């Protein structure tokens, strides 16, 4: 078998756009040349990779198996190329950081500012998404680092995950909530009769809320289901229900009331993650170093938001 890297690139291009002519434009060759290389790849593998279904291009079972492997191989080759370029003195690089919405608007900006000040020629790319989505992107090689929330069941074995911060969730609402203690705190059970605004699938906050309610013996009533962070906060502001959110995201929203939960409440662990089987680039290692340095400095200067504690 003589599988070539350019054949894998052509295969991935076709798989992503599901059109041979458009894929040829993406990779910069003619459509007949691309088709010839795909056929050669299929011959080497001994199986077809694409089929036409009602005029559309679809992956075969063999294509479905090959796609994530091809993306991983190409990502590793790109990483190796960038490493060599940095070592020979090009002084450029690229780092792709993923972050959950709450961390993308709170922790990431000052960290990226420090990184940019120190390394102005490095290409910075940021992907925002739920922790489950970011883990998926890390594993398939689309990200170098990600700020994620540790799942209750433990981290994916394919990742190295280092906890850096612990954070308590609060109840966001428009009006005062019944059942609050003299200290102004609520129990999870006080949310039994409250309509909840719920995050979409893939958000760790969705899982944390559902697990907390079920552990307290009830299934929550959802008033709105499936929002992103900004949408959830806007729905709360509109009076559609309450939501469990990180305190850091409501600090600057004057229309939202924040109520703490009775200890131990609902806590989550913020971590920095990367793929275990890939050696990080110089730029990736430097971004991680600056992230940990920022957490240390913010802790020493007492600048961490209320409810956030360092772990690193």
GROMACS .gro file of N, CA and C in nm, residues 5 13 21 40 55 70 76 99 176 182 188 223 229 234 242 254 264 292:
model
   54
    5UNK      N    1   0.015   1.141   0.142
    5UNK     CA    2  -0.048   1.247   0.220
    5UNK      C    3  -0.141   1.332   0.135
   13UNK      N    4  -1.098   1.666   0.177
   13UNK     CA    5  -1.166   1.779   0.111
   13UNK      C    6  -1.299   1.734   0.051
   21UNK      N    7  -1.593   1.856  -0.768
   21UNK     CA    8  -1.545   1.979  -0.833
   21UNK      C    9  -1.512   2.085  -0.729
   40UNK      N   10  -0.710   0.603  -0.698
   40UNK     CA   11  -0.586   0.535  -0.663
   40UNK      C   12  -0.584   0.499  -0.515
   55UNK      N   13  -2.790   1.144  -0.625
   55UNK     CA   14  -2.716   1.254  -0.683
   55UNK      C   15  -2.619   1.321  -0.590
   70UNK      N   16  -0.769   1.001   0.889
   70UNK     CA   17  -0.700   1.089   0.794
   70UNK      C   18  -0.683   1.228   0.852
   76UNK      N   19  -0.129   1.579   1.261
   76UNK     CA   20   0.003   1.547   1.315
   76UNK      C   21   0.114   1.595   1.220
   99UNK      N   22  -1.248   2.709   2.413
   99UNK     CA   23  -1.293   2.751   2.545
   99UNK      C   24  -1.444   2.748   2.550
  176UNK      N   25  -3.669   3.798   4.325
  176UNK     CA   26  -3.627   3.719   4.442
  176UNK      C   27  -3.695   3.582   4.440
  182UNK      N   28  -3.185   3.306   5.568
  182UNK     CA   29  -3.153   3.443   5.613
  182UNK      C   30  -3.024   3.497   5.552
  188UNK      N   31  -3.085   2.337   4.656
  188UNK     CA   32  -3.123   2.286   4.524
  188UNK      C   33  -3.271   2.249   4.522
  223UNK      N   34  -3.857   2.556   3.114
  223UNK     CA   35  -3.940   2.655   3.044
  223UNK      C   36  -3.889   2.677   2.902
  229UNK      N   37  -2.506   3.025   2.581
  229UNK     CA   38  -2.490   3.104   2.703
  229UNK      C   39  -2.561   3.239   2.695
  234UNK      N   40  -3.027   3.586   2.835
  234UNK     CA   41  -3.132   3.675   2.783
  234UNK      C   42  -3.270   3.622   2.818
  242UNK      N   43  -3.537   3.054   3.556
  242UNK     CA   44  -3.409   3.072   3.624
  242UNK      C   45  -3.308   2.975   3.564
  254UNK      N   46  -2.674   4.377   3.475
  254UNK     CA   47  -2.747   4.446   3.581
  254UNK      C   48  -2.890   4.395   3.596
  264UNK      N   49  -2.269   2.237   5.005
  264UNK     CA   50  -2.162   2.255   4.908
  264UNK      C   51  -2.207   2.309   4.772
  292UNK      N   52  -0.116   2.933   3.314
  292UNK     CA   53  -0.089   2.899   3.453
  292UNK      C   54  -0.028   3.017   3.527
   0.00000   0.00000   0.00000
